[in-house]
C-alpha cells in the first residue's frame, strides 16, 4: 500500500489566493524550507484512511484473546460520557467541581476495589505506574535513613516492564524462580530477602494465569525483611471485586485502567496507570502536597478522560457487576482452556484464572510447526493471534485471555479453529509456515520493526 506522500497529487486543490493582507511571522520565526505536505484530493485522502482503518484489527472486528492485555469490549456509553463538553472543555487549572468530584469518586471506588488508602491518577500507562511506584519505594526507604535497600525481587514469570521499571528507578533486579507448577518458589524467596530488599514486584494472578495460594506467606516474608510489597495490577480483571491486593499483604499497586476499566487500547494510548497505596506510603505519592512526595510524573491529573471512562464503567457495573465481570472472565478462560486441551498441551494443568498458556514444544518437535506458525494461522481464521512467546519461562508459549465480553458461540468457533490448526500442523505444516495469506502483509520482520523502526518518511525531493 502506498503512503499518502507517495500518491500522485495533481487533483489536489490548495487554498484560494488571499483576499486580505498576509500576516508574516515575526523575524526568524518563519520556516526556512518548504513544508512537505501530501498533495491529494479530499476524496483520495478519505479513501486512504478508510483503507488503513480496514487494515487494522480491533475488538470490534473479531476475537482478540491477546493474553495479558485484556482486550475486552469497551461499552460505547463510556466514550460518550467522557466526550461530554463539561469534561473535554475543562482546563486543568480551572475551578471545575464536577471534574474534581468525578476524580474523587473514581478514587473512592478504586481504592475500595484494591484495598488501598490513597491513589494518584498521574501515571499514563502501566509501566509508568510501575516506575512511579519504584520511585516511591526508594523515597520511602531513604526517608527512614535506610540507604542499603537497593534490590527489587521480581519473579521470573513477570511482565518485562517490571524489571525494566525497577532498573530505570536505579534498583538492582533480582529474579526469584518459579516452581514447576508456575508459582513463586517460597523457599527461594526466603533465601533472597534481607537488609538490601527494597521491594517485591508481583502480579497475582501471574502471567501463567495462576493465583498464588501462598500469597499471604510471600508478602509476609518480604514485609518481615523490611521490604515493600508492590502489586502489578494489570491482571486485576481476574479478581476485581472478589479479592483485594490490600488484603493479600500488598502496600502499593498500579492499575491499568485502559485494560480493566474500559478504555480502548493497543494503539498507543491514552491510558492510565493509576497508583494506589497504603497510608504509610501516601506522603510519597506524586502531588501529595507533602515534602516527601516524589514530585510530578505527569502534567496535572494525568489522562483525566480515561478516569472518567473508568468511573462510568464502575457506576454501570456496580457492586454486583464488578465481581460478576471478573467471574465471567475466569469462566470464559477455563472454558476455552478445556476445549483447547482436547489437543494442545497446557503450561499449567488445572483451573486457571482469566488467562492460560499453551505449551507447543511437543507440537513443534513432531511437526516443525511453531507457536508463531499457529498464531499466524489464526489470522487466516479471522482472529487476532494470542500473545506469543510469553511468559518467557514457557518455550513455545501461546497465551490466551478471552475476557468476559465474548459469547460462548465465539469461544466455540475459536476453539474449533485452533483444533483444526493443530490437525493442519500434522497434515500440511507448509501451509502454516506460509500463513497468513489473507492479510495485506504476511510475515513482517518483527525484530527489525522493533529494533530499528522507521518512524519518519524520508522525502527524496
Ligand atoms: C500490560 C501489562 C503491563 C504494562 O502496562 P502498559 O500499560 O502496557 O505499560 C504490566 N504488567 C502486566 C502483567 C501487563 O499485562
Short mmCIF file of C-alpha atoms and ligand atoms in Angstrom, two decimals:
data_model
loop_
_atom_site.label_atom_id
_atom_site.label_comp_id
_atom_site.label_asym_id
_atom_site.label_seq_id
_atom_site.Cartn_x
_atom_site.Cartn_y
_atom_site.Cartn_z
CA UNK A 1 0.00 0.00 0.00
CA UNK A 2 1.29 3.45 -0.93
CA UNK A 3 1.96 6.03 1.76
CA UNK A 4 -0.03 9.21 1.44
CA UNK A 5 3.16 11.07 0.45
CA UNK A 6 3.62 8.70 -2.45
CA UNK A 7 0.26 9.34 -4.06
CA UNK A 8 0.11 11.49 -7.17
CA UNK A 9 -1.25 14.89 -6.34
CA UNK A 10 -2.46 16.66 -9.49
CA UNK A 11 -6.01 16.77 -8.26
CA UNK A 12 -5.07 18.48 -5.02
CA UNK A 13 -6.70 21.86 -4.68
CA UNK A 14 -4.95 24.21 -2.35
CA UNK A 15 -6.49 27.28 -0.67
CA UNK A 16 -7.87 30.23 -2.64
CA UNK A 17 -5.48 33.18 -3.08
CA UNK A 18 -5.60 35.56 -0.11
CA UNK A 19 -8.00 38.49 -0.36
CA UNK A 20 -6.77 40.02 2.92
CA UNK A 21 -3.25 41.26 3.81
CA UNK A 22 -0.92 38.38 4.57
CA UNK A 23 0.33 38.20 8.14
CA UNK A 24 4.02 37.35 8.24
CA UNK A 25 5.51 35.56 11.25
CA UNK A 26 7.97 37.54 13.38
CA UNK A 27 11.58 37.73 12.20
CA UNK A 28 13.40 34.44 12.49
CA UNK A 29 10.18 32.54 13.19
CA UNK A 30 9.32 31.58 9.61
CA UNK A 31 10.39 28.12 8.39
CA UNK A 32 13.32 28.09 6.01
CA UNK A 33 12.40 25.04 4.00
CA UNK A 34 9.17 24.27 2.25
CA UNK A 35 6.65 22.29 4.31
CA UNK A 36 6.19 18.99 2.54
CA UNK A 37 2.56 18.07 2.84
CA UNK A 38 0.86 15.30 0.89
CA UNK A 39 -0.95 16.73 -2.12
CA UNK A 40 -4.07 14.72 -2.64
CA UNK A 41 -7.73 15.47 -3.09
CA UNK A 42 -10.01 15.15 -0.09
CA UNK A 43 -11.71 12.14 -1.67
CA UNK A 44 -8.36 10.36 -2.11
CA UNK A 45 -7.37 11.18 1.44
CA UNK A 46 -10.64 9.77 2.80
CA UNK A 47 -10.12 6.54 0.88
CA UNK A 48 -6.54 6.34 2.09
CA UNK A 49 -7.52 6.50 5.76
CA UNK A 50 -10.54 4.24 5.32
CA UNK A 51 -8.22 1.64 3.79
CA UNK A 52 -5.77 2.00 6.66
CA UNK A 53 -8.67 1.55 9.07
CA UNK A 54 -9.66 -1.71 7.37
CA UNK A 55 -6.10 -2.99 7.66
CA UNK A 56 -6.23 -2.64 11.44
CA UNK A 57 -7.87 -5.25 13.66
CA UNK A 58 -9.69 -4.26 16.83
CA UNK A 59 -12.03 -5.81 19.38
CA UNK A 60 -14.97 -4.79 17.20
CA UNK A 61 -13.58 -6.82 14.28
CA UNK A 62 -13.37 -10.21 15.94
CA UNK A 63 -11.98 -12.43 18.68
CA UNK A 64 -8.92 -10.78 20.27
CA UNK A 65 -7.56 -13.05 23.03
CA UNK A 66 -4.21 -11.27 23.40
CA UNK A 67 -3.05 -12.64 26.75
CA UNK A 68 -2.08 -10.17 29.49
CA UNK A 69 -3.62 -7.30 27.51
CA UNK A 70 -7.31 -7.70 28.47
CA UNK A 71 -8.70 -6.75 25.07
CA UNK A 72 -12.30 -6.70 26.18
CA UNK A 73 -15.16 -4.81 24.62
CA UNK A 74 -15.39 -1.27 25.96
CA UNK A 75 -19.01 -0.06 26.13
CA UNK A 76 -19.57 2.94 23.86
CA UNK A 77 -21.59 4.77 26.51
CA UNK A 78 -18.37 5.33 28.48
CA UNK A 79 -16.86 7.07 25.45
CA UNK A 80 -19.99 9.21 25.15
CA UNK A 81 -19.78 10.24 28.81
CA UNK A 82 -16.08 11.09 28.54
CA UNK A 83 -16.88 13.20 25.45
CA UNK A 84 -19.28 15.50 27.34
CA UNK A 85 -18.11 19.10 26.89
CA UNK A 86 -18.15 19.65 30.67
CA UNK A 87 -15.27 17.18 30.81
CA UNK A 88 -13.49 17.79 27.50
CA UNK A 89 -13.59 21.60 27.67
CA UNK A 90 -12.47 21.94 31.29
CA UNK A 91 -9.00 23.40 31.72
CA UNK A 92 -6.89 21.70 34.40
CA UNK A 93 -6.26 24.98 36.24
CA UNK A 94 -9.91 25.94 36.16
CA UNK A 95 -12.13 25.53 39.20
CA UNK A 96 -14.22 22.59 37.92
CA UNK A 97 -16.09 20.99 40.81
CA UNK A 98 -17.73 18.40 38.54
CA UNK A 99 -14.37 17.10 37.31
CA UNK A 100 -12.97 17.13 40.85
CA UNK A 101 -16.00 15.15 42.00
CA UNK A 102 -15.53 12.59 39.21
CA UNK A 103 -11.87 12.14 40.22
CA UNK A 104 -12.76 11.82 43.90
CA UNK A 105 -15.47 9.22 43.19
CA UNK A 106 -13.15 7.19 40.93
CA UNK A 107 -10.52 7.29 43.67
CA UNK A 108 -13.04 6.19 46.28
CA UNK A 109 -14.18 3.18 44.23
CA UNK A 110 -10.74 2.11 43.02
CA UNK A 111 -9.12 2.35 46.46
CA UNK A 112 -12.03 0.26 47.77
CA UNK A 113 -11.55 -2.35 45.00
CA UNK A 114 -7.79 -2.57 45.61
CA UNK A 115 -7.89 -2.27 49.41
CA UNK A 116 -5.65 0.81 49.35
CA UNK A 117 -5.93 4.12 51.25
CA UNK A 118 -4.90 6.65 48.62
CA UNK A 119 -4.32 6.92 44.87
CA UNK A 120 -2.85 9.07 42.10
CA UNK A 121 -4.08 9.19 38.51
CA UNK A 122 -0.96 10.90 37.15
CA UNK A 123 0.83 7.92 35.51
CA UNK A 124 -0.28 7.38 31.90
CA UNK A 125 0.42 3.67 31.40
CA UNK A 126 1.01 0.53 33.40
CA UNK A 127 4.77 0.77 33.05
CA UNK A 128 4.60 4.44 34.05
CA UNK A 129 2.70 3.40 37.19
CA UNK A 130 5.36 0.79 37.95
CA UNK A 131 8.11 3.37 37.58
CA UNK A 132 6.22 5.85 39.78
CA UNK A 133 5.81 3.12 42.40
CA UNK A 134 9.51 2.26 42.33
CA UNK A 135 10.39 5.94 42.87
CA UNK A 136 8.01 5.91 45.85
CA UNK A 137 9.67 2.78 47.26
CA UNK A 138 13.06 4.46 47.02
CA UNK A 139 11.82 7.72 48.58
CA UNK A 140 10.20 5.75 51.41
CA UNK A 141 13.36 3.85 52.38
CA UNK A 142 15.57 6.93 52.07
CA UNK A 143 13.14 8.97 54.23
CA UNK A 144 13.79 6.48 57.04
CA UNK A 145 17.53 6.86 56.58
CA UNK A 146 17.76 3.31 55.21
CA UNK A 147 20.23 3.55 52.32
CA UNK A 148 21.04 -0.12 51.89
CA UNK A 149 17.85 -1.26 50.16
CA UNK A 150 18.99 -1.48 46.57
CA UNK A 151 17.31 -4.67 45.31
CA UNK A 152 13.91 -5.40 43.82
CA UNK A 153 12.81 -9.02 43.73
CA UNK A 154 10.88 -9.98 40.58
CA UNK A 155 9.55 -13.47 39.74
CA UNK A 156 10.94 -14.99 36.53
CA UNK A 157 7.37 -15.13 35.17
CA UNK A 158 6.99 -11.32 35.41
CA UNK A 159 5.92 -8.99 32.65
CA UNK A 160 9.03 -7.42 31.09
CA UNK A 161 8.05 -3.94 32.22
CA UNK A 162 8.57 -4.93 35.89
CA UNK A 163 12.35 -5.44 35.79
CA UNK A 164 12.66 -2.55 33.32
CA UNK A 165 10.85 -0.13 35.66
CA UNK A 166 12.90 -1.26 38.66
CA UNK A 167 16.14 -0.82 36.72
CA UNK A 168 15.10 2.61 35.42
CA UNK A 169 14.45 3.71 39.00
CA UNK A 170 18.05 2.76 39.81
CA UNK A 171 17.48 -0.58 41.53
CA UNK A 172 19.19 -3.89 41.01
CA UNK A 173 16.74 -6.56 39.79
CA UNK A 174 16.92 -9.96 41.48
CA UNK A 175 14.84 -12.69 39.85
CA UNK A 176 13.10 -15.25 42.03
CA UNK A 177 12.46 -18.66 40.47
CA UNK A 178 9.07 -20.22 39.87
CA UNK A 179 8.27 -23.77 40.94
CA UNK A 180 7.40 -26.40 38.33
CA UNK A 181 3.70 -25.59 38.85
CA UNK A 182 4.28 -21.90 37.99
CA UNK A 183 4.07 -20.29 41.46
CA UNK A 184 6.72 -18.32 43.36
CA UNK A 185 9.27 -20.63 44.96
CA UNK A 186 8.71 -19.61 48.59
CA UNK A 187 11.95 -21.14 49.87
CA UNK A 188 13.94 -19.41 47.13
CA UNK A 189 12.27 -16.12 48.10
CA UNK A 190 13.09 -16.67 51.78
CA UNK A 191 16.73 -17.15 50.86
CA UNK A 192 16.78 -13.96 48.75
CA UNK A 193 15.31 -11.37 51.11
CA UNK A 194 17.40 -9.34 53.51
CA UNK A 195 18.52 -5.86 54.56
CA UNK A 196 19.06 -5.00 50.90
CA UNK A 197 15.48 -5.82 49.80
CA UNK A 198 13.65 -2.67 48.73
CA UNK A 199 10.52 -4.35 47.37
CA UNK A 200 8.92 -7.35 45.74
CA UNK A 201 7.10 -6.77 42.44
CA UNK A 202 4.43 -9.35 41.84
CA UNK A 203 1.31 -9.86 39.79
CA UNK A 204 -1.37 -12.20 41.15
CA UNK A 205 -2.80 -13.99 39.24
CA UNK A 206 0.54 -14.24 37.49
CA UNK A 207 1.29 -14.29 33.78
CA UNK A 208 0.52 -18.01 33.63
CA UNK A 209 -3.00 -17.13 34.80
CA UNK A 210 -2.39 -18.76 38.19
CA UNK A 211 -3.46 -17.37 41.54
CA UNK A 212 -0.65 -17.90 44.03
CA UNK A 213 -2.19 -19.51 47.10
CA UNK A 214 0.96 -18.74 49.10
CA UNK A 215 0.43 -15.02 48.63
CA UNK A 216 0.00 -14.21 52.35
CA UNK A 217 3.20 -16.02 53.19
CA UNK A 218 5.05 -14.41 50.27
CA UNK A 219 4.10 -10.88 51.32
CA UNK A 220 4.85 -11.70 54.98
CA UNK A 221 8.39 -12.81 54.10
CA UNK A 222 9.06 -9.53 52.29
CA UNK A 223 7.43 -7.39 54.99
CA UNK A 224 9.40 -9.07 57.80
CA UNK A 225 12.59 -8.38 55.85
CA UNK A 226 11.64 -4.69 55.78
CA UNK A 227 10.66 -4.58 52.09
CA UNK A 228 7.59 -3.09 50.39
CA UNK A 229 5.10 -5.37 48.60
CA UNK A 230 4.18 -4.00 45.19
CA UNK A 231 1.30 -5.44 43.16
CA UNK A 232 1.28 -5.21 39.38
CA UNK A 233 -2.47 -4.78 38.92
CA UNK A 234 -2.55 -5.33 35.16
CA UNK A 235 -4.25 -8.67 35.82
CA UNK A 236 -6.93 -7.23 38.09
CA UNK A 237 -9.64 -8.25 35.62
CA UNK A 238 -9.42 -11.74 37.12
CA UNK A 239 -10.10 -10.68 40.71
CA UNK A 240 -11.72 -7.23 40.78
CA UNK A 241 -14.47 -7.13 43.38
CA UNK A 242 -13.52 -10.65 44.52
CA UNK A 243 -10.06 -10.37 46.12
CA UNK A 244 -8.14 -7.23 47.08
CA UNK A 245 -4.36 -6.72 46.78
CA UNK A 246 -4.54 -4.78 50.06
CA UNK A 247 -5.85 -7.91 51.80
CA UNK A 248 -3.13 -10.06 50.22
CA UNK A 249 -0.48 -8.02 52.04
CA UNK A 250 0.38 -5.52 49.29
CA UNK A 251 1.28 -1.90 50.12
CA UNK A 252 1.42 -0.42 46.64
CA UNK A 253 -0.42 -1.22 43.40
CA UNK A 254 -0.73 0.07 39.88
CA UNK A 255 -3.87 -0.45 37.82
CA UNK A 256 -4.20 -0.48 34.07
CA UNK A 257 -7.42 1.49 33.74
CA UNK A 258 -7.05 1.01 29.97
CA UNK A 259 -7.11 -2.77 30.35
CA UNK A 260 -9.51 -3.47 33.18
CA UNK A 261 -11.74 -0.40 33.28
CA UNK A 262 -12.95 0.30 29.77
CA UNK A 263 -10.58 2.34 27.68
CA UNK A 264 -9.74 1.05 24.19
CA UNK A 265 -6.01 0.41 23.96
CA UNK A 266 -3.40 -1.21 21.81
CA UNK A 267 -2.98 1.76 19.51
CA UNK A 268 -0.65 3.63 21.83
CA UNK A 269 -2.94 5.39 24.25
CA UNK A 270 -4.11 7.41 26.02
CA UNK A 271 -4.04 5.15 29.05
CA UNK A 272 -3.86 5.39 32.81
CA UNK A 273 -1.59 3.55 35.21
CA UNK A 274 -3.22 4.75 38.44
CA UNK A 275 -1.12 4.03 41.55
CA UNK A 276 -2.76 3.19 44.87
CA UNK A 277 -1.01 2.80 48.21
CA UNK A 278 -1.46 2.17 51.90
CA UNK A 279 -1.48 5.20 54.21
CA UNK A 280 2.21 4.94 55.21
CA UNK A 281 3.23 5.48 51.56
CA UNK A 282 0.70 8.24 50.80
CA UNK A 283 3.13 11.13 51.58
CA UNK A 284 5.37 9.87 48.75
CA UNK A 285 2.63 9.98 46.07
CA UNK A 286 3.01 12.48 43.21
CA UNK A 287 1.16 15.67 44.14
CA UNK A 288 0.63 14.59 47.78
CA UNK A 289 1.50 18.09 49.00
CA UNK A 290 3.99 16.52 51.44
CA UNK A 291 7.69 17.41 51.14
CA UNK A 292 8.46 13.69 50.86
CA UNK A 293 6.44 13.46 47.58
CA UNK A 294 8.41 12.11 44.62
CA UNK A 295 7.09 15.09 42.61
CA UNK A 296 5.09 15.17 39.43
CA UNK A 297 5.31 12.32 36.91
CA UNK A 298 2.81 13.93 34.50
CA UNK A 299 1.25 17.33 33.95
CA UNK A 300 -1.88 17.99 36.00
CA UNK A 301 -4.02 14.96 36.79
CA UNK A 302 -2.82 12.58 34.06
CA UNK A 303 -5.24 11.33 31.42
CA UNK A 304 -8.39 12.57 33.10
CA UNK A 305 -10.84 11.32 30.46
CA UNK A 306 -9.60 7.74 30.91
CA UNK A 307 -10.52 8.08 34.59
CA UNK A 308 -13.98 9.35 33.58
CA UNK A 309 -14.47 6.22 31.45
CA UNK A 310 -13.39 4.01 34.35
CA UNK A 311 -15.82 5.79 36.64
CA UNK A 312 -18.75 5.39 34.21
CA UNK A 313 -17.88 1.72 33.81
CA UNK A 314 -17.82 1.21 37.59
CA UNK A 315 -21.10 3.08 38.03
CA UNK A 316 -22.75 0.96 35.32
CA UNK A 317 -21.49 -2.35 36.76
CA UNK A 318 -21.99 -1.52 40.42
CA UNK A 319 -21.12 -3.61 43.44
CA UNK A 320 -22.55 -6.81 41.94
CA UNK A 321 -21.42 -6.23 38.36
CA UNK A 322 -17.70 -5.78 39.05
CA UNK A 323 -17.15 -9.25 40.59
CA UNK A 324 -19.59 -10.76 38.06
CA UNK A 325 -17.38 -9.46 35.23
CA UNK A 326 -14.28 -10.97 36.85
CA UNK A 327 -16.04 -14.29 37.37
CA UNK A 328 -17.20 -14.39 33.74
CA UNK A 329 -13.64 -13.63 32.58
CA UNK A 330 -12.37 -16.59 34.61
CA UNK A 331 -15.19 -18.84 33.39
CA UNK A 332 -14.53 -17.96 29.73
CA UNK A 333 -10.81 -18.63 30.11
CA UNK A 334 -11.45 -22.01 31.70
CA UNK A 335 -13.99 -22.93 29.02
CA UNK A 336 -11.56 -22.14 26.22
CA UNK A 337 -8.70 -23.82 28.07
CA UNK A 338 -10.74 -27.00 28.48
CA UNK A 339 -11.71 -27.05 24.80
CA UNK A 340 -8.16 -26.41 23.56
CA UNK A 341 -6.72 -29.07 25.87
CA UNK A 342 -8.57 -31.64 23.76
CA UNK A 343 -5.41 -31.46 21.63
CA UNK A 344 -2.95 -28.85 22.91
CA UNK A 345 -0.71 -29.17 25.97
CA UNK A 346 -1.14 -26.54 28.69
CA UNK A 347 1.81 -24.96 30.53
CA UNK A 348 0.00 -25.42 33.84
CA UNK A 349 -2.67 -28.05 34.49
CA UNK A 350 -5.97 -27.48 36.28
CA UNK A 351 -8.14 -24.45 36.80
CA UNK A 352 -6.81 -21.08 35.62
CA UNK A 353 -7.86 -17.52 36.35
CA UNK A 354 -8.55 -15.06 33.50
CA UNK A 355 -5.89 -16.42 31.13
CA UNK A 356 -3.88 -19.53 30.37
CA UNK A 357 -0.78 -20.55 28.44
CA UNK A 358 -0.40 -23.36 25.90
CA UNK A 359 2.97 -25.05 25.51
CA UNK A 360 3.57 -26.07 21.88
CA UNK A 361 7.03 -27.58 22.44
CA UNK A 362 5.86 -31.07 21.54
CA UNK A 363 3.87 -29.92 18.50
CA UNK A 364 6.99 -28.18 17.23
CA UNK A 365 9.17 -31.24 17.80
CA UNK A 366 6.73 -33.50 15.98
CA UNK A 367 5.70 -31.26 13.08
CA UNK A 368 8.11 -28.32 12.87
CA UNK A 369 5.14 -26.00 13.35
CA UNK A 370 5.91 -23.34 15.96
CA UNK A 371 3.77 -21.22 18.24
CA UNK A 372 4.43 -18.39 15.79
CA UNK A 373 3.07 -20.50 12.88
CA UNK A 374 -0.14 -21.35 14.76
CA UNK A 375 -0.59 -17.70 15.74
CA UNK A 376 -0.14 -16.65 12.10
CA UNK A 377 -2.62 -19.36 11.05
CA UNK A 378 -5.19 -17.83 13.41
CA UNK A 379 -5.07 -14.62 11.36
CA UNK A 380 -6.35 -16.54 8.34
CA UNK A 381 -9.26 -17.72 10.52
CA UNK A 382 -10.29 -14.07 11.09
CA UNK A 383 -8.96 -13.84 14.65
CA UNK A 384 -6.30 -11.79 16.34
CA UNK A 385 -3.45 -14.06 17.46
CA UNK A 386 -2.89 -14.75 21.15
CA UNK A 387 0.25 -13.44 22.88
CA UNK A 388 3.29 -15.38 21.63
CA UNK A 389 6.46 -16.45 23.42
CA UNK A 390 5.40 -15.00 26.75
CA UNK A 391 5.84 -15.68 29.63
CA UNK A 392 9.48 -16.43 28.93
CA UNK A 393 9.55 -19.49 31.20
CA UNK A 394 7.41 -21.41 28.67
CA UNK A 395 9.25 -22.08 25.40
CA UNK A 396 6.62 -22.38 22.66
CA UNK A 397 4.08 -20.27 24.54
CA UNK A 398 0.70 -19.10 23.32
CA UNK A 399 -1.16 -17.09 25.93
CA UNK A 400 -4.94 -16.69 25.70
CA UNK A 401 -7.10 -14.19 27.55
CA UNK A 402 -10.61 -14.37 26.08
CA UNK A 403 -12.15 -11.84 28.58
CA UNK A 404 -15.72 -11.75 29.85
CA UNK A 405 -17.16 -9.96 26.83
CA UNK A 406 -17.04 -12.98 24.47
CA UNK A 407 -20.03 -15.23 23.90
CA UNK A 408 -19.90 -19.00 24.15
CA UNK A 409 -20.53 -19.13 20.40
CA UNK A 410 -17.38 -17.08 19.73
CA UNK A 411 -15.35 -19.21 22.13
CA UNK A 412 -16.56 -22.38 20.40
CA UNK A 413 -15.75 -21.00 16.95
CA UNK A 414 -12.27 -20.06 18.14
CA UNK A 415 -11.73 -23.45 19.76
CA UNK A 416 -12.84 -25.27 16.59
CA UNK A 417 -10.46 -23.14 14.52
CA UNK A 418 -7.48 -23.80 16.82
CA UNK A 419 -8.18 -27.54 16.89
CA UNK A 420 -8.23 -27.53 13.07
CA UNK A 421 -4.91 -25.65 13.02
CA UNK A 422 -3.49 -28.35 15.30
CA UNK A 423 -4.51 -31.06 12.80
CA UNK A 424 -3.21 -28.98 9.91
CA UNK A 425 0.22 -28.93 11.59
CA UNK A 426 0.39 -32.71 11.06
CA UNK A 427 -1.18 -32.86 7.61
CA UNK A 428 0.19 -29.73 5.90
CA UNK A 429 2.83 -27.96 8.02
CA UNK A 430 3.97 -25.97 4.97
CA UNK A 431 0.61 -24.18 4.86
CA UNK A 432 1.19 -22.93 8.39
CA UNK A 433 4.78 -21.87 7.70
CA UNK A 434 3.36 -19.66 4.95
CA UNK A 435 0.43 -18.22 6.90
CA UNK A 436 -1.12 -15.72 6.90
CA UNK A 437 -2.18 -15.47 3.29
CA UNK A 438 -5.30 -13.34 3.75
CA UNK A 439 -3.77 -10.16 5.19
CA UNK A 440 -2.20 -7.22 3.39
CA UNK A 441 1.23 -8.39 4.58
CA UNK A 442 2.38 -11.87 5.54
CA UNK A 443 5.41 -12.06 7.82
CA UNK A 444 6.98 -8.72 8.60
CA UNK A 445 10.48 -8.65 10.09
CA UNK A 446 9.30 -8.12 13.66
CA UNK A 447 12.80 -7.83 15.11
CA UNK A 448 13.77 -5.09 12.67
CA UNK A 449 10.45 -3.34 13.24
CA UNK A 450 11.10 -3.27 17.00
CA UNK A 451 14.86 -2.60 16.96
CA UNK A 452 15.20 -0.14 14.11
CA UNK A 453 11.77 1.29 13.40
CA UNK A 454 11.46 3.79 10.55
CA UNK A 455 9.20 6.39 12.06
CA UNK A 456 9.75 9.22 9.57
CA UNK A 457 9.12 9.42 5.88
CA UNK A 458 12.31 10.28 4.05
CA UNK A 459 11.46 12.75 1.33
CA UNK A 460 13.58 12.29 -1.72
CA UNK A 461 12.96 15.60 -3.49
C1 LIG B 1 0.19 -4.68 30.19
C2 LIG B 1 0.96 -5.08 31.38
C3 LIG B 1 1.85 -4.17 31.98
C4 LIG B 1 2.23 -2.83 31.37
O1 LIG B 1 1.18 -1.97 31.09
P1 LIG B 1 1.31 -0.87 29.93
O2 LIG B 1 0.11 -0.01 30.08
O3 LIG B 1 1.36 -1.61 28.64
O4 LIG B 1 2.58 -0.11 30.18
C5 LIG B 1 2.47 -4.57 33.14
N1 LIG B 1 2.27 -5.79 33.67
C6 LIG B 1 1.42 -6.69 33.13
C7 LIG B 1 1.21 -8.03 33.77
C8 LIG B 1 0.74 -6.37 31.95
O5 LIG B 1 -0.09 -7.26 31.38
#
